């Protein structure tokens, strides 16, 4: 009995002690935000630990910040606490705070993290910063943390970005698609979308902070852009007050460039500006083609061989300016201006000879000298007003206006010489004329947009907006002719001249919903667009017409956080592509009488459906991003070539037909495409100084025109390399690139290989950087080949491209500034015109 009483007494005593101890505790939710100390952007996936200051190191709670840098943890104790924050490439942070008895919630001030790195006895110890971050709808690559940015252009750096490929001719694909849009700081940039490879190869990479690839655009983005969106975030100035100016220059075997970038911060006003100039010269560029007639061969058939040598001179300019003024803590006005332009001069010497496919006998031959002088400029400007709301974080109203114009001119002459012909082909060569074409083209675009986004109950986000675009395309091509071998004045050729206007009025409205619950996140959106197209012909063949389109564009994505470092995302979207002016222009181009081409003003928008699955794993040692996608379209716009009797082209604009067979190329909505796309990015931090990386992609594409023409095949892309950082600010990098031949509806393009080495050294506390670089030091030219084959002909093309490049780059920075131009979180983004893919005529360094 006494033993039982003792046990009961002990249990009661323990219970009272437990109650007494519990009464000294509390249950409070500790919340806060972790952000970058310079950019003020939220730090995603940072590890947050909470422990008592008087404990032996026992952690009360461990959580990981969400994609916006926010965290929330519930603890069951009161008293003095310390929160520790850690993230890859960041200095550890500690912050002390107090949880009062009975407190239900403790809100901490924003915790700012700075970059890791400190000096010990003149040896710099640094953690390798992660170059890639993944969100539910985008992948971001940190250009500023990549040493190669000191010597490379933005186009060269794109080869490292996951889900982006750049081939040897600088043609860009996003997620396996050649149709995409380019934004700068979240705003659409028409000059980069219309002519990406030439603009991006003239832009130094050290002016860019990071590149985002948005492969699953939500409803706020225009419905166009097959592969997605490339968003280029430019560098910002640094500091609370002051200025910074960086000058740079490089000299290489093909030319050189120079530029200046500066930022000034005074009170609430911040202004940033940049200007770059470059010159490239290439001599002895050789090209050739062989076109063989197939099928039903007659006396009107011919095999044609053409070879040419090209000398090129290019001057390019680019400039931008951004400014922002904080009216107060809730209102911000920002403005931006950008310009890019080039002057292109070339002289081409051609030789052409034709033989009979039945006997091999010569039919005709001639030489041709072509001279061209073209200019292209793109000018963009805009203003944004952003209104935040007190007491509701992340609730924003943005009003935006954007103006862009893209004037271009062309002045080209084509003169024939040394003409020889047989009697049966005399009528064909007699129809040849020396030509002079004077072209003027341009697009002017006005855009107004309103966006509103608001969080609801912490886990919900609602966004909505409206938009109007007025786009007016202008095309004027005047052609003049004179007889071969004469010096008479060029006479106007009204039948081959074309003046027309193409106007688009686009009205759109969208709504989107986002949800974040625990490890799950999701987004759902719907966009409506109404488009009116009006085409009027002022000169030349063609009838005025008007078309109206209505499109509902859905998008959805869902993400799951497997662990603190692993993410899984699944997304679907539909994209539409309106043909640009280069696809629509009906100008009849027969300056080469055997290969005639023109645009098609009756094209309609194509629609593509895409489904993608992405896995990301980011650890201190290894970063990995794997993606698989499937897409299809039933009316894609494809280039289509066929061998026809030239008399069939008379209604389209051909004069003086001879009955001979010629190749005619245009665009049609005939493509039934199916594509499976795979991509993998991996980065291995072998040591704190050595990084090894690879960017891989592959795609299987199937084409079918619905009339018996089919083609399919795999295309593989590989880019990899290593970077080594040594004491005293020495850096080395080695890169290699290889791509297998991609397929098209009627043929296959060529393969490419490229490799390069960079060495750089920084001085004066990294204010001065000197770099030396060599690209393909042991191979000056690369021969690229491609072919197109149909039942009636096969065309094999080849080119000898200058790929060797070596030189020296220098940059110098003065001043100190750490607060960059503050930009509106929402802005205008026009990405609805099909362009920016594999456009010909680009010039690589």
Tab-separated table of C-alpha atoms in Angstrom, residues 401-816:
chain	number	residue	atom	x	y	z
A	401	UNK	CA	3.074	52.758	-72.072
A	402	UNK	CA	5.605	51.646	-74.667
A	403	UNK	CA	6.633	53.025	-78.092
A	404	UNK	CA	8.943	51.271	-80.527
A	405	UNK	CA	9.981	51.822	-84.124
A	406	UNK	CA	12.287	49.828	-86.407
A	407	UNK	CA	13.289	51.734	-89.548
A	408	UNK	CA	15.496	49.938	-92.067
A	409	UNK	CA	16.823	50.680	-95.547
A	410	UNK	CA	18.477	48.645	-98.282
A	411	UNK	CA	20.331	49.679	-101.428
A	412	UNK	CA	21.443	46.756	-103.606
A	413	UNK	CA	22.742	46.350	-107.165
A	414	UNK	CA	23.083	43.119	-109.163
A	415	UNK	CA	25.164	43.241	-112.359
A	416	UNK	CA	25.692	40.324	-114.770
A	417	UNK	CA	28.883	39.767	-116.781
A	418	UNK	CA	30.739	37.188	-118.903
A	419	UNK	CA	27.478	35.646	-120.054
A	420	UNK	CA	27.632	32.501	-122.223
A	421	UNK	CA	24.710	30.390	-123.374
A	422	UNK	CA	23.514	27.759	-125.824
A	423	UNK	CA	20.834	28.461	-128.397
A	424	UNK	CA	18.159	26.509	-126.490
A	425	UNK	CA	18.725	28.637	-123.374
A	426	UNK	CA	19.220	31.975	-125.122
A	427	UNK	CA	15.721	33.128	-124.217
A	428	UNK	CA	16.438	32.413	-120.536
A	429	UNK	CA	19.661	34.443	-120.386
A	430	UNK	CA	18.143	37.220	-122.547
A	431	UNK	CA	15.544	37.696	-119.789
A	432	UNK	CA	18.267	38.547	-117.256
A	433	UNK	CA	18.538	42.214	-116.337
A	434	UNK	CA	20.897	44.217	-114.202
A	435	UNK	CA	18.916	45.295	-111.161
A	436	UNK	CA	18.902	47.987	-108.538
A	437	UNK	CA	16.533	47.684	-105.592
A	438	UNK	CA	15.776	50.472	-103.149
A	439	UNK	CA	13.979	49.274	-100.037
A	440	UNK	CA	12.488	50.972	-97.010
A	441	UNK	CA	10.748	49.044	-94.247
A	442	UNK	CA	9.654	49.601	-90.703
A	443	UNK	CA	7.266	48.868	-87.880
A	444	UNK	CA	5.816	51.388	-85.452
A	445	UNK	CA	4.132	50.071	-82.336
A	446	UNK	CA	2.175	51.742	-79.512
A	447	UNK	CA	1.225	49.698	-76.462
A	448	UNK	CA	-0.801	50.571	-73.359
A	449	UNK	CA	-1.266	48.163	-70.467
A	450	UNK	CA	-2.651	47.986	-66.929
A	451	UNK	CA	-1.778	45.194	-64.461
A	452	UNK	CA	-2.952	44.450	-60.943
A	453	UNK	CA	-1.701	41.724	-58.596
A	454	UNK	CA	-2.551	41.045	-54.978
A	455	UNK	CA	-1.915	38.327	-52.399
A	456	UNK	CA	-4.904	36.844	-50.598
A	457	UNK	CA	-4.540	35.195	-47.178
A	458	UNK	CA	-0.787	34.631	-47.647
A	459	UNK	CA	-1.100	31.490	-49.774
A	460	UNK	CA	-3.143	32.862	-52.699
A	461	UNK	CA	-2.169	35.321	-55.444
A	462	UNK	CA	-4.500	36.919	-57.971
A	463	UNK	CA	-3.358	38.820	-61.073
A	464	UNK	CA	-5.324	40.477	-63.843
A	465	UNK	CA	-4.738	43.000	-66.593
A	466	UNK	CA	-5.746	44.506	-69.933
A	467	UNK	CA	-3.666	45.511	-72.946
A	468	UNK	CA	-3.950	47.225	-76.334
A	469	UNK	CA	-1.374	47.149	-79.151
A	470	UNK	CA	-1.449	49.279	-82.283
A	471	UNK	CA	1.139	47.913	-84.735
A	472	UNK	CA	1.667	49.361	-88.213
A	473	UNK	CA	4.050	47.565	-90.605
A	474	UNK	CA	5.336	49.432	-93.650
A	475	UNK	CA	7.121	47.845	-96.623
A	476	UNK	CA	8.297	49.672	-99.742
A	477	UNK	CA	10.492	47.941	-102.327
A	478	UNK	CA	11.236	49.785	-105.560
A	479	UNK	CA	13.019	47.922	-108.337
A	480	UNK	CA	14.841	49.343	-111.338
A	481	UNK	CA	16.316	47.516	-114.347
A	482	UNK	CA	18.617	47.975	-117.312
A	483	UNK	CA	19.911	45.671	-120.047
A	484	UNK	CA	23.001	43.596	-119.372
A	485	UNK	CA	26.221	45.060	-120.824
A	486	UNK	CA	24.913	48.622	-121.118
A	487	UNK	CA	25.502	51.782	-119.112
A	488	UNK	CA	22.046	53.233	-119.684
A	489	UNK	CA	20.119	54.605	-116.714
A	490	UNK	CA	18.108	52.206	-114.569
A	491	UNK	CA	14.407	52.324	-115.488
A	492	UNK	CA	11.623	51.816	-112.915
A	493	UNK	CA	9.996	48.371	-112.896
A	494	UNK	CA	6.562	48.928	-111.361
A	495	UNK	CA	5.490	45.300	-111.867
A	496	UNK	CA	8.282	44.078	-109.592
A	497	UNK	CA	7.925	46.901	-107.071
A	498	UNK	CA	5.728	46.623	-103.996
A	499	UNK	CA	4.367	49.117	-101.451
A	500	UNK	CA	1.997	47.869	-98.824
A	501	UNK	CA	0.791	48.466	-95.264
A	502	UNK	CA	-0.052	45.841	-92.689
A	503	UNK	CA	-1.877	47.013	-89.556
A	504	UNK	CA	-2.592	44.966	-86.433
A	505	UNK	CA	-4.955	45.982	-83.632
A	506	UNK	CA	-4.645	43.606	-80.690
A	507	UNK	CA	-6.818	43.750	-77.575
A	508	UNK	CA	-6.184	41.387	-74.686
A	509	UNK	CA	-7.356	40.650	-71.145
A	510	UNK	CA	-6.047	38.057	-68.718
A	511	UNK	CA	-6.576	36.593	-65.262
A	512	UNK	CA	-4.267	34.359	-63.274
A	513	UNK	CA	-4.341	32.578	-59.930
A	514	UNK	CA	-1.405	31.307	-57.858
A	515	UNK	CA	-1.371	29.039	-54.807
A	516	UNK	CA	1.427	28.113	-52.364
A	517	UNK	CA	0.590	25.545	-49.695
A	518	UNK	CA	3.416	23.810	-47.873
A	519	UNK	CA	5.517	21.995	-50.454
A	520	UNK	CA	2.955	22.528	-53.235
A	521	UNK	CA	2.649	25.485	-55.582
A	522	UNK	CA	0.465	26.037	-58.610
A	523	UNK	CA	-0.568	28.599	-61.197
A	524	UNK	CA	-3.594	28.762	-63.445
A	525	UNK	CA	-4.320	31.371	-66.088
A	526	UNK	CA	-6.476	32.279	-69.054
A	527	UNK	CA	-5.861	34.967	-71.667
A	528	UNK	CA	-8.235	36.287	-74.333
A	529	UNK	CA	-6.962	38.062	-77.431
A	530	UNK	CA	-8.809	39.700	-80.302
A	531	UNK	CA	-6.752	40.596	-83.360
A	532	UNK	CA	-7.725	42.609	-86.409
A	533	UNK	CA	-5.394	42.512	-89.428
A	534	UNK	CA	-5.725	45.006	-92.257
A	535	UNK	CA	-3.522	44.808	-95.370
A	536	UNK	CA	-3.595	47.463	-98.100
A	537	UNK	CA	-1.521	47.564	-101.291
A	538	UNK	CA	-0.414	50.964	-102.520
A	539	UNK	CA	1.753	49.668	-105.383
A	540	UNK	CA	2.149	46.244	-106.970
A	541	UNK	CA	0.050	43.093	-107.169
A	542	UNK	CA	-2.283	42.221	-104.330
A	543	UNK	CA	-5.792	42.870	-103.071
A	544	UNK	CA	-6.627	44.663	-99.856
A	545	UNK	CA	-8.084	42.426	-97.167
A	546	UNK	CA	-9.055	42.298	-93.497
A	547	UNK	CA	-9.009	39.378	-91.054
A	548	UNK	CA	-10.246	39.026	-87.461
A	549	UNK	CA	-9.059	36.422	-84.958
A	550	UNK	CA	-10.279	35.463	-81.488
A	551	UNK	CA	-8.089	33.288	-79.280
A	552	UNK	CA	-8.467	31.832	-75.788
A	553	UNK	CA	-5.056	30.872	-74.439
A	554	UNK	CA	-4.904	28.678	-71.287
A	555	UNK	CA	-1.837	27.947	-69.162
A	556	UNK	CA	-1.234	25.989	-65.992
A	557	UNK	CA	1.683	24.737	-63.910
A	558	UNK	CA	2.148	22.851	-60.679
A	559	UNK	CA	5.260	22.458	-58.559
A	560	UNK	CA	6.223	20.184	-55.681
A	561	UNK	CA	9.198	20.638	-53.365
A	562	UNK	CA	10.573	17.124	-52.869
A	563	UNK	CA	13.191	18.323	-50.373
A	564	UNK	CA	14.737	21.655	-49.454
A	565	UNK	CA	16.975	21.331	-52.522
A	566	UNK	CA	14.820	19.385	-54.983
A	567	UNK	CA	11.863	20.612	-57.041
A	568	UNK	CA	9.512	18.994	-59.531
A	569	UNK	CA	7.395	21.044	-61.954
A	570	UNK	CA	4.740	20.159	-64.523
A	571	UNK	CA	3.306	22.738	-66.920
A	572	UNK	CA	1.048	23.170	-69.958
A	573	UNK	CA	0.557	26.151	-72.233
A	574	UNK	CA	-0.747	27.058	-75.651
A	575	UNK	CA	1.082	29.633	-77.746
A	576	UNK	CA	0.102	31.389	-80.975
A	577	UNK	CA	2.401	32.946	-83.569
A	578	UNK	CA	1.438	35.717	-85.875
A	579	UNK	CA	3.633	35.923	-88.989
A	580	UNK	CA	5.944	38.940	-89.086
A	581	UNK	CA	6.421	41.250	-92.024
A	582	UNK	CA	9.291	39.180	-93.472
A	583	UNK	CA	6.897	36.223	-93.753
A	584	UNK	CA	4.046	38.291	-95.196
A	585	UNK	CA	5.891	40.555	-97.653
A	586	UNK	CA	4.631	39.623	-101.166
A	587	UNK	CA	7.651	41.213	-102.889
A	588	UNK	CA	8.626	38.962	-105.835
A	589	UNK	CA	12.375	38.389	-105.502
A	590	UNK	CA	13.816	37.021	-108.755
A	591	UNK	CA	17.230	38.655	-108.747
A	592	UNK	CA	18.513	35.081	-109.096
A	593	UNK	CA	16.326	33.758	-111.924
A	594	UNK	CA	16.814	30.120	-110.883
A	595	UNK	CA	15.815	30.611	-107.222
A	596	UNK	CA	12.748	32.839	-106.833
A	597	UNK	CA	11.136	33.653	-103.489
A	598	UNK	CA	8.412	35.784	-101.922
A	599	UNK	CA	6.390	36.063	-98.722
A	600	UNK	CA	2.763	35.064	-98.321
A	601	UNK	CA	0.281	37.734	-97.117
A	602	UNK	CA	-2.421	35.077	-96.606
A	603	UNK	CA	-0.635	33.340	-93.735
A	604	UNK	CA	-2.618	32.874	-90.529
A	605	UNK	CA	-1.384	32.514	-86.962
A	606	UNK	CA	-0.073	29.105	-85.973
A	607	UNK	CA	-0.939	27.490	-82.643
A	608	UNK	CA	1.329	25.234	-80.600
A	609	UNK	CA	0.433	23.187	-77.507
A	610	UNK	CA	3.237	22.284	-75.085
A	611	UNK	CA	3.552	20.031	-72.048
A	612	UNK	CA	6.762	20.011	-69.980
A	613	UNK	CA	8.128	18.281	-66.876
A	614	UNK	CA	11.192	19.646	-65.029
A	615	UNK	CA	13.278	18.324	-62.142
A	616	UNK	CA	15.792	20.539	-60.288
A	617	UNK	CA	18.338	19.615	-57.627
A	618	UNK	CA	20.611	22.281	-56.136
A	619	UNK	CA	23.207	21.378	-53.522
A	620	UNK	CA	26.476	22.921	-52.399
A	621	UNK	CA	28.440	20.588	-54.705
A	622	UNK	CA	26.107	19.783	-57.588
A	623	UNK	CA	23.439	21.790	-59.423
A	624	UNK	CA	21.207	19.900	-61.826
A	625	UNK	CA	18.190	20.711	-63.986
A	626	UNK	CA	16.475	18.064	-66.127
A	627	UNK	CA	13.564	18.793	-68.447
A	628	UNK	CA	11.358	16.809	-70.823
A	629	UNK	CA	8.691	18.282	-73.067
A	630	UNK	CA	6.234	17.420	-75.820
A	631	UNK	CA	4.674	19.909	-78.239
A	632	UNK	CA	2.565	19.801	-81.368
A	633	UNK	CA	1.109	22.165	-83.973
A	634	UNK	CA	-1.270	21.494	-86.862
A	635	UNK	CA	-0.814	24.663	-88.907
A	636	UNK	CA	2.790	25.705	-88.375
A	637	UNK	CA	4.345	28.202	-90.770
A	638	UNK	CA	6.993	26.450	-92.870
A	639	UNK	CA	9.274	27.496	-95.693
A	640	UNK	CA	8.299	25.488	-98.777
A	641	UNK	CA	10.317	25.079	-101.987
A	642	UNK	CA	9.369	23.373	-105.246
A	643	UNK	CA	10.623	23.131	-108.832
A	644	UNK	CA	8.091	24.627	-111.239
A	645	UNK	CA	7.884	25.876	-114.809
A	646	UNK	CA	8.451	29.604	-114.668
A	647	UNK	CA	5.285	30.257	-116.703
A	648	UNK	CA	3.279	29.253	-113.629
A	649	UNK	CA	4.785	32.236	-111.766
A	650	UNK	CA	3.521	34.880	-114.183
A	651	UNK	CA	0.391	35.597	-112.063
A	652	UNK	CA	2.695	36.141	-109.087
A	653	UNK	CA	4.916	38.700	-110.815
A	654	UNK	CA	7.348	36.954	-113.179
A	655	UNK	CA	8.040	38.798	-116.427
A	656	UNK	CA	9.306	37.309	-119.683
A	657	UNK	CA	8.810	33.594	-118.879
A	658	UNK	CA	10.862	31.113	-120.889
A	659	UNK	CA	9.258	27.790	-119.990
A	660	UNK	CA	12.320	26.699	-118.028
A	661	UNK	CA	12.170	24.993	-114.632
A	662	UNK	CA	13.059	27.179	-111.637
A	663	UNK	CA	12.921	26.803	-107.851
A	664	UNK	CA	10.157	28.794	-106.136
A	665	UNK	CA	10.174	29.317	-102.318
A	666	UNK	CA	7.469	30.814	-100.124
A	667	UNK	CA	5.796	30.276	-96.711
A	668	UNK	CA	2.683	28.240	-96.044
A	669	UNK	CA	0.561	27.051	-93.094
A	670	UNK	CA	1.217	23.410	-93.958
A	671	UNK	CA	3.194	22.069	-91.042
A	672	UNK	CA	1.940	19.262	-88.819
A	673	UNK	CA	4.775	19.093	-86.307
A	674	UNK	CA	5.397	16.842	-83.319
A	675	UNK	CA	8.405	17.386	-81.090
A	676	UNK	CA	9.925	15.653	-78.053
A	677	UNK	CA	12.511	17.836	-76.305
A	678	UNK	CA	15.001	16.793	-73.619
A	679	UNK	CA	17.485	19.021	-71.824
A	680	UNK	CA	19.966	18.626	-68.972
A	681	UNK	CA	22.118	21.140	-67.143
A	682	UNK	CA	24.738	20.071	-64.587
A	683	UNK	CA	27.289	22.051	-62.580
A	684	UNK	CA	29.817	20.338	-60.289
A	685	UNK	CA	31.822	22.405	-57.820
A	686	UNK	CA	34.793	20.077	-57.624
A	687	UNK	CA	36.529	22.406	-55.163
A	688	UNK	CA	35.972	25.970	-54.012
A	689	UNK	CA	38.115	27.050	-56.991
A	690	UNK	CA	37.175	24.570	-59.749
A	691	UNK	CA	33.821	24.329	-61.490
A	692	UNK	CA	32.876	21.827	-64.233
A	693	UNK	CA	29.605	22.236	-66.138
A	694	UNK	CA	27.595	20.939	-69.092
A	695	UNK	CA	24.489	22.103	-70.949
A	696	UNK	CA	22.945	19.318	-73.038
A	697	UNK	CA	19.786	19.068	-75.112
A	698	UNK	CA	18.223	16.774	-77.650
A	699	UNK	CA	15.033	16.834	-79.668
A	700	UNK	CA	13.169	14.492	-81.942
A	701	UNK	CA	11.010	16.334	-84.483
A	702	UNK	CA	8.455	14.978	-86.926
A	703	UNK	CA	7.185	17.063	-89.865
A	704	UNK	CA	4.228	16.300	-92.126
A	705	UNK	CA	2.656	18.670	-94.663
A	706	UNK	CA	-0.505	16.564	-94.963
A	707	UNK	CA	0.173	15.943	-98.677
A	708	UNK	CA	2.767	13.215	-98.539
A	709	UNK	CA	5.841	15.262	-97.620
A	710	UNK	CA	7.402	14.018	-94.355
A	711	UNK	CA	10.674	14.282	-92.486
A	712	UNK	CA	11.863	13.435	-88.997
A	713	UNK	CA	15.054	13.059	-86.984
A	714	UNK	CA	17.074	13.758	-83.845
A	715	UNK	CA	19.176	16.825	-83.131
A	716	UNK	CA	21.692	16.930	-80.251
A	717	UNK	CA	23.385	19.960	-78.675
A	718	UNK	CA	26.330	19.833	-76.246
A	719	UNK	CA	28.123	22.671	-74.489
A	720	UNK	CA	30.504	22.140	-71.604
A	721	UNK	CA	33.628	23.358	-69.930
A	722	UNK	CA	35.537	24.130	-66.767
A	723	UNK	CA	36.464	27.274	-64.818
A	724	UNK	CA	39.383	27.644	-62.422
A	725	UNK	CA	39.843	30.549	-59.968
A	726	UNK	CA	43.311	31.007	-58.495
A	727	UNK	CA	44.806	33.336	-55.870
A	728	UNK	CA	45.515	36.953	-56.777
A	729	UNK	CA	42.355	37.095	-58.943
A	730	UNK	CA	43.533	34.861	-61.792
A	731	UNK	CA	40.782	32.999	-63.670
A	732	UNK	CA	40.922	30.383	-66.435
A	733	UNK	CA	38.127	28.790	-68.431
A	734	UNK	CA	37.873	26.236	-71.236
A	735	UNK	CA	34.680	25.634	-73.242
A	736	UNK	CA	33.667	23.266	-76.057
A	737	UNK	CA	30.492	23.131	-78.174
A	738	UNK	CA	29.151	20.501	-80.597
A	739	UNK	CA	25.834	20.168	-82.415
A	740	UNK	CA	24.517	17.442	-84.714
A	741	UNK	CA	22.622	18.337	-87.932
A	742	UNK	CA	19.018	19.483	-87.235
A	743	UNK	CA	16.150	18.510	-89.541
A	744	UNK	CA	13.575	20.666	-91.340
A	745	UNK	CA	10.450	19.866	-93.352
A	746	UNK	CA	12.411	19.321	-96.588
A	747	UNK	CA	15.981	18.680	-95.507
A	748	UNK	CA	18.707	18.849	-92.903
A	749	UNK	CA	21.192	21.526	-91.849
A	750	UNK	CA	24.861	21.052	-90.990
A	751	UNK	CA	26.757	20.110	-87.825
A	752	UNK	CA	28.957	22.495	-85.832
A	753	UNK	CA	31.903	22.335	-83.456
A	754	UNK	CA	33.602	25.126	-81.508
A	755	UNK	CA	36.067	25.489	-78.599
A	756	UNK	CA	37.694	28.375	-76.734
A	757	UNK	CA	40.016	29.436	-73.906
A	758	UNK	CA	39.828	32.530	-71.658
A	759	UNK	CA	42.413	33.881	-69.200
A	760	UNK	CA	41.772	36.959	-67.042
A	761	UNK	CA	43.447	38.864	-64.204
A	762	UNK	CA	41.985	41.572	-61.987
A	763	UNK	CA	43.927	44.427	-60.401
A	764	UNK	CA	43.282	47.382	-58.079
A	765	UNK	CA	40.671	45.580	-55.956
A	766	UNK	CA	38.949	44.299	-59.105
A	767	UNK	CA	38.506	47.748	-60.627
A	768	UNK	CA	40.738	46.801	-63.572
A	769	UNK	CA	40.318	43.506	-65.428
A	770	UNK	CA	42.481	42.359	-68.343
A	771	UNK	CA	41.512	39.264	-70.343
A	772	UNK	CA	42.939	37.307	-73.254
A	773	UNK	CA	40.796	34.936	-75.289
A	774	UNK	CA	41.168	32.515	-78.179
A	775	UNK	CA	38.389	30.732	-80.038
A	776	UNK	CA	39.301	27.841	-82.345
A	777	UNK	CA	43.025	28.777	-82.314
A	778	UNK	CA	43.960	25.792	-84.515
A	779	UNK	CA	41.177	26.055	-87.130
A	780	UNK	CA	40.391	29.209	-89.103
A	781	UNK	CA	37.387	28.033	-91.137
A	782	UNK	CA	34.500	25.648	-90.602
A	783	UNK	CA	32.738	24.136	-93.596
A	784	UNK	CA	29.029	23.874	-92.999
A	785	UNK	CA	26.688	22.004	-95.321
A	786	UNK	CA	22.932	21.552	-95.607
A	787	UNK	CA	20.465	20.162	-98.101
A	788	UNK	CA	16.837	20.375	-99.222
A	789	UNK	CA	15.300	17.473	-101.132
A	790	UNK	CA	11.905	17.125	-102.808
A	791	UNK	CA	10.559	14.800	-105.528
A	792	UNK	CA	11.559	17.379	-108.183
A	793	UNK	CA	14.983	18.648	-107.033
A	794	UNK	CA	17.794	18.411	-104.488
A	795	UNK	CA	19.781	21.458	-103.366
A	796	UNK	CA	23.101	21.113	-101.484
A	797	UNK	CA	24.489	24.288	-99.918
A	798	UNK	CA	27.875	24.836	-98.266
A	799	UNK	CA	29.699	27.719	-96.646
A	800	UNK	CA	33.204	28.350	-95.328
A	801	UNK	CA	32.774	30.403	-92.169
A	802	UNK	CA	35.541	32.225	-90.309
A	803	UNK	CA	35.452	30.726	-86.804
A	804	UNK	CA	38.902	31.679	-85.492
A	805	UNK	CA	38.835	34.573	-83.056
A	806	UNK	CA	41.475	35.822	-80.624
A	807	UNK	CA	42.132	39.067	-78.832
A	808	UNK	CA	42.438	41.088	-75.645
A	809	UNK	CA	39.734	42.769	-73.525
A	810	UNK	CA	40.143	45.475	-70.870
A	811	UNK	CA	37.587	46.970	-68.469
A	812	UNK	CA	38.030	49.619	-65.774
A	813	UNK	CA	35.582	50.819	-63.118
A	814	UNK	CA	35.619	54.032	-61.112
A	815	UNK	CA	33.297	55.233	-58.357
A	816	UNK	CA	31.127	53.352	-55.890
